[in-house]
Amino acid sequence: MLYTNLKHIETAADHQEVISENENVMVCCGRMGPMCIPVYGIMEELEDEYDHVSFYDMEFDNPESHVIRNAPECRGFMGLPYVVYYKNGRIVKATSSIQSMDQVKEILDSEFGVPNQVESHVSR
């Protein structure tokens, strides 16, 4: 298990449950290494702002993470972490390697909606 403050996915069955029960999901599949830790930190920081998104981590070296490692959208990835964004159980975006706060927010906003716009749209 990864030592982050994120919710953890430990099995392929957990992964399927998470993406089927949550509309918007961001999963960071990695290790406790220098390219992954900053992404976990960004996710932890954004959890409160993006309350319409569920944030999870999954250990790259766990055999169960084949559901991410072998996804067609991750084919050809060379660097960790693999970050996969799911909408309604389907992959809508996948990235690899270190990312900045701006890069992550840009993807969250384009795939899942800007937090304030989501709230105002729901309350109508």
PDB file of C-alpha atoms in Angstrom:
ATOM      1  CA  MET A   1       0.000   0.000   0.000  1.00  0.00           C
ATOM      2  CA  LEU A   2       1.154   3.528  -0.737  1.00  0.00           C
ATOM      3  CA  TYR A   3       1.768   5.946   2.121  1.00  0.00           C
ATOM      4  CA  THR A   4      -0.500   8.769   0.987  1.00  0.00           C
ATOM      5  CA  ASN A   5      -3.590  10.405   2.445  1.00  0.00           C
ATOM      6  CA  LEU A   6      -5.601   9.310  -0.577  1.00  0.00           C
ATOM      7  CA  LYS A   7      -8.082   6.453  -0.651  1.00  0.00           C
ATOM      8  CA  HIS A   8      -6.358   3.271  -1.823  1.00  0.00           C
ATOM      9  CA  ILE A   9      -7.361   0.756  -4.468  1.00  0.00           C
ATOM     10  CA  GLU A  10      -5.810  -2.601  -3.655  1.00  0.00           C
ATOM     11  CA  THR A  11      -7.463  -5.073  -6.034  1.00  0.00           C
ATOM     12  CA  ALA A  12      -8.850  -5.181  -9.558  1.00  0.00           C
ATOM     13  CA  ALA A  13     -12.276  -5.793  -8.001  1.00  0.00           C
ATOM     14  CA  ASP A  14     -11.892  -2.651  -5.841  1.00  0.00           C
ATOM     15  CA  HIS A  15     -10.908  -0.730  -8.974  1.00  0.00           C
ATOM     16  CA  GLN A  16     -14.023  -1.892 -10.829  1.00  0.00           C
ATOM     17  CA  GLU A  17     -16.218  -1.003  -7.858  1.00  0.00           C
ATOM     18  CA  VAL A  18     -14.695   2.487  -7.553  1.00  0.00           C
ATOM     19  CA  ILE A  19     -15.100   3.383 -11.231  1.00  0.00           C
ATOM     20  CA  SER A  20     -18.624   1.948 -11.426  1.00  0.00           C
ATOM     21  CA  GLU A  21     -19.905   3.666  -8.263  1.00  0.00           C
ATOM     22  CA  ASN A  22     -18.378   7.124  -8.834  1.00  0.00           C
ATOM     23  CA  GLU A  23     -19.079   9.359 -11.823  1.00  0.00           C
ATOM     24  CA  ASN A  24     -15.679  11.097 -11.884  1.00  0.00           C
ATOM     25  CA  VAL A  25     -12.530   9.302 -10.721  1.00  0.00           C
ATOM     26  CA  MET A  26      -8.816  10.127 -10.842  1.00  0.00           C
ATOM     27  CA  VAL A  27      -6.442   7.241 -10.087  1.00  0.00           C
ATOM     28  CA  CYS A  28      -2.703   7.706  -9.694  1.00  0.00           C
ATOM     29  CA  CYS A  29      -0.921   4.378 -10.165  1.00  0.00           C
ATOM     30  CA  GLY A  30       2.661   4.653  -9.003  1.00  0.00           C
ATOM     31  CA  ARG A  31       5.309   4.143  -6.359  1.00  0.00           C
ATOM     32  CA  MET A  32       6.679   6.263  -3.541  1.00  0.00           C
ATOM     33  CA  GLY A  33       9.230   7.798  -5.899  1.00  0.00           C
ATOM     34  CA  PRO A  34      10.269  11.299  -6.965  1.00  0.00           C
ATOM     35  CA  MET A  35       7.970  11.432 -10.004  1.00  0.00           C
ATOM     36  CA  CYS A  36       4.909  10.088  -8.161  1.00  0.00           C
ATOM     37  CA  ILE A  37       4.967  11.809  -4.770  1.00  0.00           C
ATOM     38  CA  PRO A  38       4.317  15.303  -6.194  1.00  0.00           C
ATOM     39  CA  VAL A  39       1.242  14.004  -8.053  1.00  0.00           C
ATOM     40  CA  TYR A  40      -0.146  12.408  -4.875  1.00  0.00           C
ATOM     41  CA  GLY A  41       0.391  15.751  -3.117  1.00  0.00           C
ATOM     42  CA  ILE A  42      -1.480  17.627  -5.849  1.00  0.00           C
ATOM     43  CA  MET A  43      -4.363  15.172  -5.612  1.00  0.00           C
ATOM     44  CA  GLU A  44      -4.507  15.512  -1.814  1.00  0.00           C
ATOM     45  CA  GLU A  45      -4.558  19.293  -2.171  1.00  0.00           C
ATOM     46  CA  LEU A  46      -7.356  19.242  -4.778  1.00  0.00           C
ATOM     47  CA  GLU A  47      -9.688  16.785  -2.998  1.00  0.00           C
ATOM     48  CA  ASP A  48     -11.608  19.506  -1.145  1.00  0.00           C
ATOM     49  CA  GLU A  49     -11.841  21.841  -4.147  1.00  0.00           C
ATOM     50  CA  TYR A  50     -13.001  19.121  -6.539  1.00  0.00           C
ATOM     51  CA  ASP A  51     -15.592  17.444  -4.368  1.00  0.00           C
ATOM     52  CA  HIS A  52     -17.320  16.101  -7.492  1.00  0.00           C
ATOM     53  CA  VAL A  53     -14.223  13.956  -8.218  1.00  0.00           C
ATOM     54  CA  SER A  54     -13.086  10.859  -6.307  1.00  0.00           C
ATOM     55  CA  PHE A  55      -9.303  10.676  -5.882  1.00  0.00           C
ATOM     56  CA  TYR A  56      -7.516   7.324  -5.428  1.00  0.00           C
ATOM     57  CA  ASP A  57      -4.066   5.810  -5.588  1.00  0.00           C
ATOM     58  CA  MET A  58      -3.014   2.316  -6.625  1.00  0.00           C
ATOM     59  CA  GLU A  59       0.364   0.690  -6.159  1.00  0.00           C
ATOM     60  CA  PHE A  60       2.050   0.171  -9.549  1.00  0.00           C
ATOM     61  CA  ASP A  61       3.918  -2.959  -8.445  1.00  0.00           C
ATOM     62  CA  ASN A  62       0.792  -4.690  -7.171  1.00  0.00           C
ATOM     63  CA  PRO A  63      -0.161  -7.451  -9.647  1.00  0.00           C
ATOM     64  CA  GLU A  64      -3.757  -6.224  -9.342  1.00  0.00           C
ATOM     65  CA  SER A  65      -2.843  -2.908 -10.988  1.00  0.00           C
ATOM     66  CA  HIS A  66      -2.757  -4.692 -14.349  1.00  0.00           C
ATOM     67  CA  VAL A  67      -6.161  -3.064 -14.895  1.00  0.00           C
ATOM     68  CA  ILE A  68      -4.315   0.238 -15.311  1.00  0.00           C
ATOM     69  CA  ARG A  69      -0.893  -0.910 -16.546  1.00  0.00           C
ATOM     70  CA  ASN A  70      -2.461  -2.910 -19.403  1.00  0.00           C
ATOM     71  CA  ALA A  71      -5.153  -0.422 -20.390  1.00  0.00           C
ATOM     72  CA  PRO A  72      -4.904   0.440 -24.096  1.00  0.00           C
ATOM     73  CA  GLU A  73      -4.806   4.143 -23.173  1.00  0.00           C
ATOM     74  CA  CYS A  74      -1.588   3.502 -21.189  1.00  0.00           C
ATOM     75  CA  ARG A  75       0.167   1.581 -23.936  1.00  0.00           C
ATOM     76  CA  GLY A  76       3.524   3.134 -24.649  1.00  0.00           C
ATOM     77  CA  PHE A  77       3.816   4.966 -21.329  1.00  0.00           C
ATOM     78  CA  MET A  78       7.440   5.072 -20.214  1.00  0.00           C
ATOM     79  CA  GLY A  79       7.367   6.978 -16.911  1.00  0.00           C
ATOM     80  CA  LEU A  80       5.563   6.749 -13.613  1.00  0.00           C
ATOM     81  CA  PRO A  81       3.039   7.510 -12.374  1.00  0.00           C
ATOM     82  CA  TYR A  82       0.263   6.425 -14.693  1.00  0.00           C
ATOM     83  CA  VAL A  83      -2.677   8.736 -14.014  1.00  0.00           C
ATOM     84  CA  VAL A  84      -6.039   7.649 -15.337  1.00  0.00           C
ATOM     85  CA  TYR A  85      -9.237   9.700 -15.366  1.00  0.00           C
ATOM     86  CA  TYR A  86     -12.579   7.873 -15.506  1.00  0.00           C
ATOM     87  CA  LYS A  87     -16.022   9.283 -16.296  1.00  0.00           C
ATOM     88  CA  ASN A  88     -18.961   6.936 -15.799  1.00  0.00           C
ATOM     89  CA  GLY A  89     -16.646   3.922 -15.671  1.00  0.00           C
ATOM     90  CA  ARG A  90     -14.760   4.727 -18.879  1.00  0.00           C
ATOM     91  CA  ILE A  91     -11.275   6.151 -19.359  1.00  0.00           C
ATOM     92  CA  VAL A  92     -11.508   9.685 -20.712  1.00  0.00           C
ATOM     93  CA  LYS A  93      -7.843  10.659 -20.266  1.00  0.00           C
ATOM     94  CA  ALA A  94      -4.583   8.991 -19.269  1.00  0.00           C
ATOM     95  CA  THR A  95      -1.185  10.576 -18.647  1.00  0.00           C
ATOM     96  CA  SER A  96       2.197   9.467 -17.417  1.00  0.00           C
ATOM     97  CA  SER A  97       5.158  10.982 -15.622  1.00  0.00           C
ATOM     98  CA  ILE A  98       5.271  13.930 -13.259  1.00  0.00           C
ATOM     99  CA  GLN A  99       2.606  16.608 -13.657  1.00  0.00           C
ATOM    100  CA  SER A 100       2.133  20.100 -12.311  1.00  0.00           C
ATOM    101  CA  MET A 101      -0.890  21.412 -10.450  1.00  0.00           C
ATOM    102  CA  ASP A 102      -1.881  23.396 -13.571  1.00  0.00           C
ATOM    103  CA  GLN A 103      -1.705  20.310 -15.789  1.00  0.00           C
ATOM    104  CA  VAL A 104      -3.858  18.252 -13.414  1.00  0.00           C
ATOM    105  CA  LYS A 105      -6.420  21.049 -12.965  1.00  0.00           C
ATOM    106  CA  GLU A 106      -6.651  21.548 -16.725  1.00  0.00           C
ATOM    107  CA  ILE A 107      -7.563  17.879 -17.195  1.00  0.00           C
ATOM    108  CA  LEU A 108      -9.999  17.852 -14.252  1.00  0.00           C
ATOM    109  CA  ASP A 109     -11.707  21.009 -15.544  1.00  0.00           C
ATOM    110  CA  SER A 110     -11.976  19.793 -19.150  1.00  0.00           C
ATOM    111  CA  GLU A 111     -13.083  16.228 -18.352  1.00  0.00           C
ATOM    112  CA  PHE A 112     -15.167  16.721 -15.181  1.00  0.00           C
ATOM    113  CA  GLY A 113     -16.034  20.431 -15.082  1.00  0.00           C
ATOM    114  CA  VAL A 114     -14.744  23.421 -13.151  1.00  0.00           C
ATOM    115  CA  PRO A 115     -15.776  23.114  -9.464  1.00  0.00           C
ATOM    116  CA  ASN A 116     -17.853  26.322  -9.269  1.00  0.00           C
ATOM    117  CA  GLN A 117     -19.577  25.638 -12.579  1.00  0.00           C
ATOM    118  CA  VAL A 118     -20.457  22.108 -11.494  1.00  0.00           C
ATOM    119  CA  GLU A 119     -22.024  23.387  -8.248  1.00  0.00           C
ATOM    120  CA  SER A 120     -24.038  26.133  -9.980  1.00  0.00           C
ATOM    121  CA  HIS A 121     -25.190  23.687 -12.689  1.00  0.00           C
ATOM    122  CA  VAL A 122     -26.356  21.167 -10.054  1.00  0.00           C
ATOM    123  CA  SER A 123     -28.267  23.771  -8.042  1.00  0.00           C
ATOM    124  CA  ARG A 124     -30.372  24.910 -11.018  1.00  0.00           C
TER     125      ARG A 124
END
